[in-house]
XYZ file of C-alpha atoms in Angstrom:
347
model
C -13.854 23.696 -20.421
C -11.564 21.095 -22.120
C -11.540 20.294 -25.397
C -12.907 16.580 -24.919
C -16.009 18.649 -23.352
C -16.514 21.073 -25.783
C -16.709 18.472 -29.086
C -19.542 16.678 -27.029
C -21.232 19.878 -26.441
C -20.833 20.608 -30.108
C -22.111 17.588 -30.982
C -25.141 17.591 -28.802
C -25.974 21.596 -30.442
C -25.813 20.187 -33.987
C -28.567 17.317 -32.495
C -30.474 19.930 -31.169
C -30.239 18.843 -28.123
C -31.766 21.438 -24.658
C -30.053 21.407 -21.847
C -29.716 24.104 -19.194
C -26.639 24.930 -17.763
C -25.890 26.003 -13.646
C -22.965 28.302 -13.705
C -22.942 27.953 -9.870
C -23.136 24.226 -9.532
C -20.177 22.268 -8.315
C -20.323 19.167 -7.389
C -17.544 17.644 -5.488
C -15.180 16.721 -7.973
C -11.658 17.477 -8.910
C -11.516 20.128 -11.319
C -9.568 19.925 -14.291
C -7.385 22.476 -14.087
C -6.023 21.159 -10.591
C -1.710 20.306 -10.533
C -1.787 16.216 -10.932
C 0.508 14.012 -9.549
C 3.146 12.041 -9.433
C 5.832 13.698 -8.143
C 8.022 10.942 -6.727
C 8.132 7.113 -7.442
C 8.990 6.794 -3.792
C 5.603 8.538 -2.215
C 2.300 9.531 -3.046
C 1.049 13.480 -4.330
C -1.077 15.043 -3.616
C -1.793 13.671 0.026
C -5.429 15.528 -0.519
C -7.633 18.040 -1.993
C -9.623 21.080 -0.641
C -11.993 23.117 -1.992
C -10.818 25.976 -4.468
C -13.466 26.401 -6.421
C -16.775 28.787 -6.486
C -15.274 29.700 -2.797
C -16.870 32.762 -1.947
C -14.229 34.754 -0.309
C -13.378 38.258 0.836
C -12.807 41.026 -1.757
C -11.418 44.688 -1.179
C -14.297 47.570 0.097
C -15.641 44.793 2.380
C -17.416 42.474 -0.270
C -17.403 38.934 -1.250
C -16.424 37.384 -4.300
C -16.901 33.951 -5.716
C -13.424 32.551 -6.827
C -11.269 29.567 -7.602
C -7.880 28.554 -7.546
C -5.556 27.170 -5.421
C -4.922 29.903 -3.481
C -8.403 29.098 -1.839
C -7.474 25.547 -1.007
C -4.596 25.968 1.065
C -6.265 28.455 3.542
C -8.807 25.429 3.854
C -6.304 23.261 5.098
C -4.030 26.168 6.697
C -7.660 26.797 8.917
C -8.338 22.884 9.389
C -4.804 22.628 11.109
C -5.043 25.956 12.895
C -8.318 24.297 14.379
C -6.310 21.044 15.334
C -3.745 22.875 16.420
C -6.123 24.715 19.475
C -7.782 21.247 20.471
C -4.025 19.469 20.599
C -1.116 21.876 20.703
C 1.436 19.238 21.264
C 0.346 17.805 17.902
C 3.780 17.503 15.725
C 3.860 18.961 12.228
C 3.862 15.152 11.086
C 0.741 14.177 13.155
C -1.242 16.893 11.479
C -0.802 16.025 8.530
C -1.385 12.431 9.197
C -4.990 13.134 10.578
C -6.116 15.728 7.394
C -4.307 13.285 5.183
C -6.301 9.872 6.942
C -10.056 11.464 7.371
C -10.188 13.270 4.196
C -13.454 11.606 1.888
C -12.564 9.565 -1.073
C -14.232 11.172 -3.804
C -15.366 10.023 -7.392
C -15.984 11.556 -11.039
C -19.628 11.839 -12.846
C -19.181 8.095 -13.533
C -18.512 7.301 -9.720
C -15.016 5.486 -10.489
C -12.528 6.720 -7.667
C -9.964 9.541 -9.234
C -6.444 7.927 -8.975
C -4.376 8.609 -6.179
C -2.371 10.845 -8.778
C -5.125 13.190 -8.664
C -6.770 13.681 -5.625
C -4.692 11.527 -3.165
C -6.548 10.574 -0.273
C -9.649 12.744 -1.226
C -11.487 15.857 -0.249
C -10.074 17.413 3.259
C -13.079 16.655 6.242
C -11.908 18.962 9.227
C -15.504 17.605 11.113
C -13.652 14.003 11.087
C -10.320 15.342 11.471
C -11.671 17.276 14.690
C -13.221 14.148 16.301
C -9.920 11.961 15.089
C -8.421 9.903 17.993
C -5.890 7.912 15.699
C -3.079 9.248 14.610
C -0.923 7.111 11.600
C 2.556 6.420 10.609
C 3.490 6.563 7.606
C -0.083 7.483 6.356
C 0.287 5.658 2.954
C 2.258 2.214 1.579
C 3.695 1.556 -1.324
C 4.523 -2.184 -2.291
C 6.731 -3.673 -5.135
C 6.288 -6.993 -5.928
C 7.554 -9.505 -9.173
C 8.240 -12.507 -9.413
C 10.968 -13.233 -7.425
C 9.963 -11.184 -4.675
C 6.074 -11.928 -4.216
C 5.889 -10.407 -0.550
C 6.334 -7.634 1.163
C 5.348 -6.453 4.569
C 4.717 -2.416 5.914
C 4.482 -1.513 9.203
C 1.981 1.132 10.268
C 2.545 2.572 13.863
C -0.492 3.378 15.620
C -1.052 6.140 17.827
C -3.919 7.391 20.048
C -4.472 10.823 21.009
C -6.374 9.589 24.376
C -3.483 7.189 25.132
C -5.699 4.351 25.206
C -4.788 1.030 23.454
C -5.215 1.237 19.525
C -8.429 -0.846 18.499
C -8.857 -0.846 14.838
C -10.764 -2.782 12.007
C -8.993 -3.085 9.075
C -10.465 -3.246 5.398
C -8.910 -3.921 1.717
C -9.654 -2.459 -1.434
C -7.317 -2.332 -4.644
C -8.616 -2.201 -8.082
C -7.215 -5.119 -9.359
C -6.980 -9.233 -8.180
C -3.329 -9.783 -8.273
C -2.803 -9.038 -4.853
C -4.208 -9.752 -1.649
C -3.270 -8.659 1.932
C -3.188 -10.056 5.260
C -2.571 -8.108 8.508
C -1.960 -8.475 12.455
C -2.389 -5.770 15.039
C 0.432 -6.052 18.185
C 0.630 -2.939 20.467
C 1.311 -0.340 18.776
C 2.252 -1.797 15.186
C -0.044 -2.965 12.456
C 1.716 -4.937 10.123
C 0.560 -5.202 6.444
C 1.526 -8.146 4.235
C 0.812 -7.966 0.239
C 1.501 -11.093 -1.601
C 1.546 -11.521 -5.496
C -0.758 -14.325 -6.721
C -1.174 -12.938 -10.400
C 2.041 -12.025 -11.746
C 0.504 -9.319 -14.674
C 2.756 -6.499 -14.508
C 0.801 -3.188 -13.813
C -0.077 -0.577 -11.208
C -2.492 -0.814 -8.625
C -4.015 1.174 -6.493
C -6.221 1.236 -4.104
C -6.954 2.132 0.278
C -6.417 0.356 3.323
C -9.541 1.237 5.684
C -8.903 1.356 9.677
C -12.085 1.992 11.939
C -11.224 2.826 14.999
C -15.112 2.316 16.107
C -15.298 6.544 15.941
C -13.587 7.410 12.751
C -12.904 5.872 9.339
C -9.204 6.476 8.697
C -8.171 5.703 4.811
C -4.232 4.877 3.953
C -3.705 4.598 0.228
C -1.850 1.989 -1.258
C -0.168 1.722 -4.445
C 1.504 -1.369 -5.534
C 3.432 -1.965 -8.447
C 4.163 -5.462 -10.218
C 7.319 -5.770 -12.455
C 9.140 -8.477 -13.704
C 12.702 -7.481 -11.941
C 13.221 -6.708 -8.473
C 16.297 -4.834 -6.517
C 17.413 -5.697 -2.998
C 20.286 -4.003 -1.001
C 21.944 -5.510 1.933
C 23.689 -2.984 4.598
C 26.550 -4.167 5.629
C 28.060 -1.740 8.275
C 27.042 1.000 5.913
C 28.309 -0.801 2.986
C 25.035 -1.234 0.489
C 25.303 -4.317 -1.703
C 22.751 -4.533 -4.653
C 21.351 -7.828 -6.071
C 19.117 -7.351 -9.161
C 16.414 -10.322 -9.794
C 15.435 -10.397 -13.299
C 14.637 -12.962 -16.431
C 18.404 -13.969 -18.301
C 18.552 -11.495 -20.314
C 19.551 -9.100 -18.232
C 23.109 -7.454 -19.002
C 22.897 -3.898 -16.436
C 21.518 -2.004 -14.439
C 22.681 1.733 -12.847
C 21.211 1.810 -9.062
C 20.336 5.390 -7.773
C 19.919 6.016 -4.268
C 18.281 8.881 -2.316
C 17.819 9.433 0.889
C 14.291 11.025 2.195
C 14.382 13.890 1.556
C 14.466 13.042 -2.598
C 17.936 13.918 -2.441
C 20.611 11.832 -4.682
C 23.454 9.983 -2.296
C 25.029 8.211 -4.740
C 25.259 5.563 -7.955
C 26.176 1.866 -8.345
C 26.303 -0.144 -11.585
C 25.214 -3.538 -11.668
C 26.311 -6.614 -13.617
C 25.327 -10.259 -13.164
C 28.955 -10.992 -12.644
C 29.750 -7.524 -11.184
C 28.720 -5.009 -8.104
C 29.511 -1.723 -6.842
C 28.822 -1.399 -3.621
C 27.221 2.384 -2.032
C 28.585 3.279 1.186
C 26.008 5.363 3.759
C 27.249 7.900 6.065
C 24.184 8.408 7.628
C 21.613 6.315 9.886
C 18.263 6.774 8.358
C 15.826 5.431 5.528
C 16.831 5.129 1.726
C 15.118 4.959 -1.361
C 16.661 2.499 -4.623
C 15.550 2.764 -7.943
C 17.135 0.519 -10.240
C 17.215 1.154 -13.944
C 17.366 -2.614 -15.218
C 18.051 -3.058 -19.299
C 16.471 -6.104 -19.827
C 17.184 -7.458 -23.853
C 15.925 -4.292 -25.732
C 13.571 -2.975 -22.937
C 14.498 -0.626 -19.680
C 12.384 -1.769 -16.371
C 12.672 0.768 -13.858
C 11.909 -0.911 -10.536
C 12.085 0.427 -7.050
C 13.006 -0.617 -3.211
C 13.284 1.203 0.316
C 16.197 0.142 3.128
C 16.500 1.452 6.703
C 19.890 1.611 7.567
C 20.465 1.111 11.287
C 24.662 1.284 10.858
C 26.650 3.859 8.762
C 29.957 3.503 7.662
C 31.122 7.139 9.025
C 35.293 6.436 8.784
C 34.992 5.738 5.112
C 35.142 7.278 1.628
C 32.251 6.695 -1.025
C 34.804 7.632 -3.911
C 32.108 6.646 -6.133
C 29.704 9.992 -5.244
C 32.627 12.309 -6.420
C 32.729 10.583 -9.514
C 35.997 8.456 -8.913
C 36.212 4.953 -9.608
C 37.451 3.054 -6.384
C 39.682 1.091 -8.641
C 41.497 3.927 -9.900
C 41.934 5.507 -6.730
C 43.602 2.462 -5.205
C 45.877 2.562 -8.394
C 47.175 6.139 -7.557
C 47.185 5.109 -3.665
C 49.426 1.592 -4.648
C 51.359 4.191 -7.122
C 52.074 6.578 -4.220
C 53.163 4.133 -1.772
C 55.717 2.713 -4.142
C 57.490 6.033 -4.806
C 57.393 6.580 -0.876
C 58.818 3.427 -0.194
C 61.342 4.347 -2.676
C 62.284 7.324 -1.167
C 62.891 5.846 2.137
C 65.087 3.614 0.565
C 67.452 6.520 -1.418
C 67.019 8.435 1.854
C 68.932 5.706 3.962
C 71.599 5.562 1.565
């Protein structure tokens, strides 16, 4: 019992008030002793929740027991793939968890206002709907950053049918908040999402993108955050170039960015009159968070980049802690005294 709980229950015994109580009843809400969320700016936890509490389980000498924790909600979902896994066995790792992620039940508190994606992600897993899932969804959740000097964004979902049959899906909106709205096109195999910004309140909003594919009701959810600075990075043969757009106050910013598997590559400080480029060794998808002091405030705003050309043949100085200028100080230093030697040598 928390704390806030047990002062109302307090004050309800000092106004005599009867109630009865159901040790066994659990309705289907998160408990509040569950592990919470957010992990990452860059993705959503949890993906889901499964049941883990009141589960009446095995015990030793052959009995049952009633217990909770989350060792009794992973065996849910370890069973719910096992059971996907002997309908498809050429299902990837990823595509599993896209369908338990996708058909799990949004689920509510005693006041029937949706927990936060924070909490219980998705929702409650469904293994019935993930069974009878035909639609299988990459990535299986968005995240959009808006301000306002960039006020759209688009996010491609690829679309993929277990029955190889054309992808047919209606598409639904819901986001608690007004300051965005969304427009979307299906083509093939690609749905493409579009947010745009027409209330520029900062905040956080979240919220799910509905597809029904006519058999199933998949749910992606969304989270997007309004600021009042934006980052962008340009690849340029590898070469990241960072552009911060904030109000004129602005004096620096330190750019971090990680590649996905949460993993630092490297930092870049920013200046409006100065930039330090990252170089990428590797093809692949990148996160940026940008630190941004603003005047007296910090704005910590956020950007992704798929880099389709590396720069393998050259040296990030900067991720050993270097400073490139320095470096070509020692190598201008070095050929001067080589040259010089060449010079006593022919003599």
């Amino acid at each position: 019992m928390s704390r806030e709980d047990g002062l109302s229950l307090k004050n309800r015994i000092q106004n005599k008030t009867i109630g009865t109580l159901n040790a066994f009843y659990h309705p289907d809400f998160v408990s509040f002793f569950s592990s919470r969320g957010p992990v990452s700016p860059f993705y959503i936890k949890p993906n889901l929740v499964a049941p883990r509490v009141f589960v009446n389980a095995t015990s030793i000498n052959g009995n049952y027991n009633l217990t909770s924790g989350t060792s009794f909600a992973a065996p849910h979902v370890s069973g719910a793939v096992a059971i996907l896994l002997q309908k498809n066995p050429e299902l990837t790792p990823h595509e599993i968890n896209s369908i338990i992620s996708t058909t799990a039940d949004p689920i509510s508190d005693t006041y029937e206002t949706p927990f936060p994606l924070e909490i219980s992600g998705v929702g409650r897993l469904n293994i019935t709907k993930a069974f009878n899932a035909n639609l299988i969804i990459t990535p299986y959740q968005v995240i959009f950053d808006l301000s306002p000097h960039i006020k759209t964004q688009t996010a491609t979902l690829q679309l993929k049918t277990i029955n190889h049959e054309s992808p047919k899906v209606n598409v639904d909106f819901k986001l608690n908040g007004d300051a965005v709205n969304f427009e979307h096109f299906l083509d093939g195999n690609h749905l493409y999402i579009t947010s745009n910004l027409v209330r520029e309140i900062p905040s956080e909003y979240q919220g799910m993108i509905t597809l029904d594919d006519g058999t199933t009701k998949h749910h992606i959810p969304v989270l997007v955050r309004v600021s009042t600075s934006s980052v962008d990075a340009v690849n340029d043969n590898g070469k990241l170039n960072f552009r911060v757009y904030s109000n004129d106050t602005w004096s620096y910013a330190k750019i971090s960015v990680y590649n996905d598997d949460s993993n630092l590559v490297s930092t870049a400080s920013i200046t409006p009159t100065k930039s330090d480029p990252v170089l990428i060794h590797e093809i692949g998808q990148y996160w940026i968070e940008a630190n941004v002091k603003d005047g007296n405030n910090t704005v910590n705003v956020y950007n992704t980049i798929l880099v389709e050309s590396s720069a393998k043949d050259q040296i990030d100085f900067s991720a050993i802690g270097i400073p490139q200028r320095q470096i070509l100080i020692i190598f201008g230093i070095m050929a001067i005294i080589a040259a010089v030697g060449i010079i006593i040598k022919k003599k």
